[in-house]
Short mmCIF file of N, CA and C in Angstrom, two decimals:
data_model
loop_
_atom_site.label_atom_id
_atom_site.label_comp_id
_atom_site.label_asym_id
_atom_site.label_seq_id
_atom_site.Cartn_x
_atom_site.Cartn_y
_atom_site.Cartn_z
N MET A 1 196.87 236.44 50.40
CA MET A 1 195.67 237.07 49.81
C MET A 1 196.20 238.25 48.99
N ASP A 2 195.82 238.28 47.71
CA ASP A 2 196.22 239.36 46.83
C ASP A 2 194.96 240.28 46.56
N LEU A 3 194.99 241.47 47.15
CA LEU A 3 193.85 242.42 47.01
C LEU A 3 194.21 243.59 46.13
N ARG A 4 195.27 243.50 45.33
CA ARG A 4 195.76 244.61 44.53
C ARG A 4 194.68 245.15 43.57
N ASP A 5 193.82 244.33 43.09
CA ASP A 5 192.79 244.71 42.10
C ASP A 5 191.88 245.75 42.68
N GLY A 6 191.73 245.85 43.98
CA GLY A 6 190.82 246.77 44.62
C GLY A 6 191.47 248.14 44.99
N LEU A 7 192.79 248.24 44.78
CA LEU A 7 193.46 249.43 45.20
C LEU A 7 192.94 250.71 44.51
N ALA A 8 192.56 250.62 43.29
CA ALA A 8 192.00 251.83 42.58
C ALA A 8 190.72 252.21 43.07
N ASP A 9 189.98 251.37 43.82
CA ASP A 9 188.74 251.79 44.48
C ASP A 9 188.84 252.57 45.77
N ILE A 10 190.08 252.67 46.34
CA ILE A 10 190.28 253.46 47.51
C ILE A 10 190.29 254.86 47.15
N ASN A 11 189.37 255.65 47.75
CA ASN A 11 189.27 257.07 47.49
C ASN A 11 189.22 257.88 48.78
N VAL A 12 190.00 257.50 49.76
CA VAL A 12 190.12 258.32 50.95
C VAL A 12 191.64 258.54 51.14
N PRO A 13 191.95 259.64 51.92
CA PRO A 13 193.37 259.90 52.16
C PRO A 13 194.09 258.60 52.66
N THR A 14 195.18 258.31 52.10
CA THR A 14 195.90 257.07 52.47
C THR A 14 197.39 257.37 52.64
N LEU A 15 197.88 256.86 53.73
CA LEU A 15 199.41 256.97 54.03
C LEU A 15 199.98 255.62 54.02
N VAL A 16 200.92 255.35 53.15
CA VAL A 16 201.55 254.04 53.06
C VAL A 16 203.03 254.24 53.65
N ILE A 17 203.28 253.47 54.62
CA ILE A 17 204.59 253.56 55.26
C ILE A 17 205.31 252.23 55.07
N GLY A 18 206.58 252.33 54.51
CA GLY A 18 207.34 251.11 54.30
C GLY A 18 208.70 251.31 55.00
N GLY A 19 209.28 250.15 55.26
CA GLY A 19 210.57 250.07 55.82
C GLY A 19 211.66 249.84 54.76
N LYS A 20 212.67 250.65 54.84
CA LYS A 20 213.81 250.58 53.85
C LYS A 20 214.44 249.20 53.76
N HIS A 21 214.49 248.48 54.95
CA HIS A 21 215.18 247.21 54.99
C HIS A 21 214.18 246.08 55.23
N ASP A 22 212.96 246.27 54.92
CA ASP A 22 211.85 245.22 55.07
C ASP A 22 212.02 244.14 54.04
N ARG A 23 212.31 242.91 54.48
CA ARG A 23 212.43 241.75 53.62
C ARG A 23 211.08 241.14 53.34
N MET A 24 210.09 241.32 54.28
CA MET A 24 208.84 240.65 54.10
C MET A 24 207.92 241.40 53.07
N THR A 25 208.03 242.68 53.07
CA THR A 25 207.32 243.57 52.12
C THR A 25 208.30 244.59 51.70
N PRO A 26 209.16 244.26 50.70
CA PRO A 26 210.19 245.12 50.26
C PRO A 26 209.71 246.50 49.76
N PRO A 27 210.58 247.52 49.88
CA PRO A 27 210.12 248.77 49.42
C PRO A 27 209.54 248.93 48.12
N ILE A 28 210.05 248.13 47.17
CA ILE A 28 209.42 248.19 45.81
C ILE A 28 207.92 247.86 45.87
N GLN A 29 207.60 246.98 46.74
CA GLN A 29 206.18 246.57 46.86
C GLN A 29 205.35 247.70 47.52
N THR A 30 205.87 248.33 48.61
CA THR A 30 205.12 249.34 49.23
C THR A 30 204.98 250.55 48.33
N ARG A 31 206.03 250.82 47.60
CA ARG A 31 205.92 251.98 46.64
C ARG A 31 204.95 251.72 45.58
N ARG A 32 204.92 250.50 45.13
CA ARG A 32 203.92 250.11 44.11
C ARG A 32 202.58 250.20 44.61
N LEU A 33 202.32 249.79 45.82
CA LEU A 33 201.00 249.86 46.56
C LEU A 33 200.57 251.34 46.57
N ALA A 34 201.47 252.24 46.88
CA ALA A 34 201.10 253.62 47.02
C ALA A 34 200.74 254.21 45.61
N THR A 35 201.47 253.77 44.61
CA THR A 35 201.20 254.32 43.23
C THR A 35 199.81 253.88 42.67
N HIS A 36 199.27 252.83 43.27
CA HIS A 36 197.99 252.34 42.78
C HIS A 36 196.80 252.86 43.60
N ILE A 37 197.05 253.60 44.64
CA ILE A 37 196.04 254.21 45.37
C ILE A 37 195.98 255.68 45.09
N ARG A 38 194.83 256.18 44.66
CA ARG A 38 194.73 257.56 44.18
C ARG A 38 195.26 258.59 45.27
N ASP A 39 196.16 259.38 44.99
CA ASP A 39 196.62 260.45 45.84
C ASP A 39 197.28 259.93 47.16
N ALA A 40 197.68 258.74 47.15
CA ALA A 40 198.33 258.18 48.38
C ALA A 40 199.64 258.92 48.61
N CYS A 41 200.02 259.00 49.90
CA CYS A 41 201.31 259.55 50.33
C CYS A 41 202.15 258.29 50.63
N TYR A 42 203.44 258.36 50.31
CA TYR A 42 204.34 257.24 50.64
C TYR A 42 205.52 257.79 51.41
N VAL A 43 205.81 257.09 52.49
CA VAL A 43 206.99 257.37 53.34
C VAL A 43 207.72 256.07 53.55
N GLU A 44 209.04 256.19 53.35
CA GLU A 44 209.94 255.11 53.62
C GLU A 44 210.88 255.44 54.72
N LEU A 45 210.73 254.58 55.74
CA LEU A 45 211.54 254.82 56.98
C LEU A 45 212.71 253.90 57.02
N ASN A 46 213.77 254.33 57.79
CA ASN A 46 214.97 253.53 57.91
C ASN A 46 214.64 252.44 58.97
N ALA A 47 213.94 251.38 58.51
CA ALA A 47 213.57 250.31 59.42
C ALA A 47 213.31 249.07 58.59
N GLY A 48 212.96 247.99 59.35
CA GLY A 48 212.66 246.69 58.67
C GLY A 48 211.13 246.58 58.50
N HIS A 49 210.61 245.48 58.96
CA HIS A 49 209.15 245.16 58.71
C HIS A 49 208.27 245.76 59.70
N LEU A 50 208.73 246.26 60.85
CA LEU A 50 207.91 246.90 61.89
C LEU A 50 208.35 248.29 62.24
N PRO A 51 208.22 249.20 61.29
CA PRO A 51 208.73 250.54 61.60
C PRO A 51 208.04 251.16 62.72
N ASN A 52 206.75 250.82 63.04
CA ASN A 52 206.09 251.45 64.15
C ASN A 52 206.77 251.01 65.50
N ARG A 53 207.53 249.97 65.52
CA ARG A 53 208.22 249.57 66.67
C ARG A 53 209.71 249.94 66.52
N GLU A 54 210.28 249.83 65.42
CA GLU A 54 211.76 250.08 65.30
C GLU A 54 212.11 251.48 65.28
N VAL A 55 211.28 252.30 64.74
CA VAL A 55 211.53 253.78 64.69
C VAL A 55 210.19 254.46 65.04
N ALA A 56 209.79 254.14 66.25
CA ALA A 56 208.39 254.50 66.72
C ALA A 56 208.23 256.02 66.64
N GLN A 57 209.24 256.78 67.18
CA GLN A 57 209.06 258.22 67.16
C GLN A 57 208.84 258.77 65.72
N ARG A 58 209.60 258.39 64.89
CA ARG A 58 209.50 258.92 63.51
C ARG A 58 208.21 258.47 62.85
N PHE A 59 207.92 257.20 63.05
CA PHE A 59 206.62 256.61 62.56
C PHE A 59 205.42 257.46 63.03
N ASN A 60 205.44 257.68 64.39
CA ASN A 60 204.30 258.48 64.90
C ASN A 60 204.25 259.87 64.38
N ALA A 61 205.45 260.44 64.17
CA ALA A 61 205.50 261.82 63.64
C ALA A 61 204.96 261.89 62.22
N GLU A 62 205.21 260.85 61.37
CA GLU A 62 204.68 260.80 60.07
C GLU A 62 203.15 260.64 60.04
N VAL A 63 202.63 259.79 60.88
CA VAL A 63 201.23 259.56 61.04
C VAL A 63 200.52 260.86 61.51
N THR A 64 201.15 261.50 62.57
CA THR A 64 200.54 262.64 63.14
C THR A 64 200.49 263.74 62.07
N GLU A 65 201.61 263.96 61.35
CA GLU A 65 201.65 265.07 60.29
C GLU A 65 200.57 264.75 59.16
N PHE A 66 200.48 263.51 58.81
CA PHE A 66 199.50 263.15 57.76
C PHE A 66 198.04 263.47 58.27
N LEU A 67 197.74 263.03 59.52
CA LEU A 67 196.45 263.20 60.01
C LEU A 67 196.09 264.76 60.29
N LEU A 68 197.04 265.48 60.79
CA LEU A 68 196.78 266.87 61.02
C LEU A 68 196.64 267.69 59.77
N ALA A 69 197.34 267.26 58.69
CA ALA A 69 197.24 267.96 57.38
C ALA A 69 195.80 267.77 56.79
N ARG A 70 195.15 266.70 57.28
CA ARG A 70 193.86 266.49 56.64
C ARG A 70 192.69 266.80 57.69
N ALA A 71 193.06 267.25 58.88
CA ALA A 71 192.06 267.50 59.84
C ALA A 71 191.19 268.74 59.46
N SER A 72 189.98 268.62 59.80
CA SER A 72 189.02 269.75 59.51
C SER A 72 189.28 270.89 60.60
N PRO A 73 189.20 272.09 60.07
CA PRO A 73 189.35 273.19 61.07
C PRO A 73 188.25 273.24 62.06
N PRO A 74 188.59 273.61 63.29
CA PRO A 74 187.53 273.62 64.37
C PRO A 74 186.33 274.53 64.07
#
């Protein structure tokens, strides 16, 4: 399913995480995805297709940092 035409309609903070060694969704594709989403942040981890499993600590740190940077003050 190709949903790339709708990427420009995304207008919420977005974090795109890709794996440097991902063969299923190569880095060129994840970078392209991020460039088509307004103000998206892109992170490339030293992993394959499942960075949340392969480098879980780093993945979680990136997601946490992204979310905390956008958290509303108490």
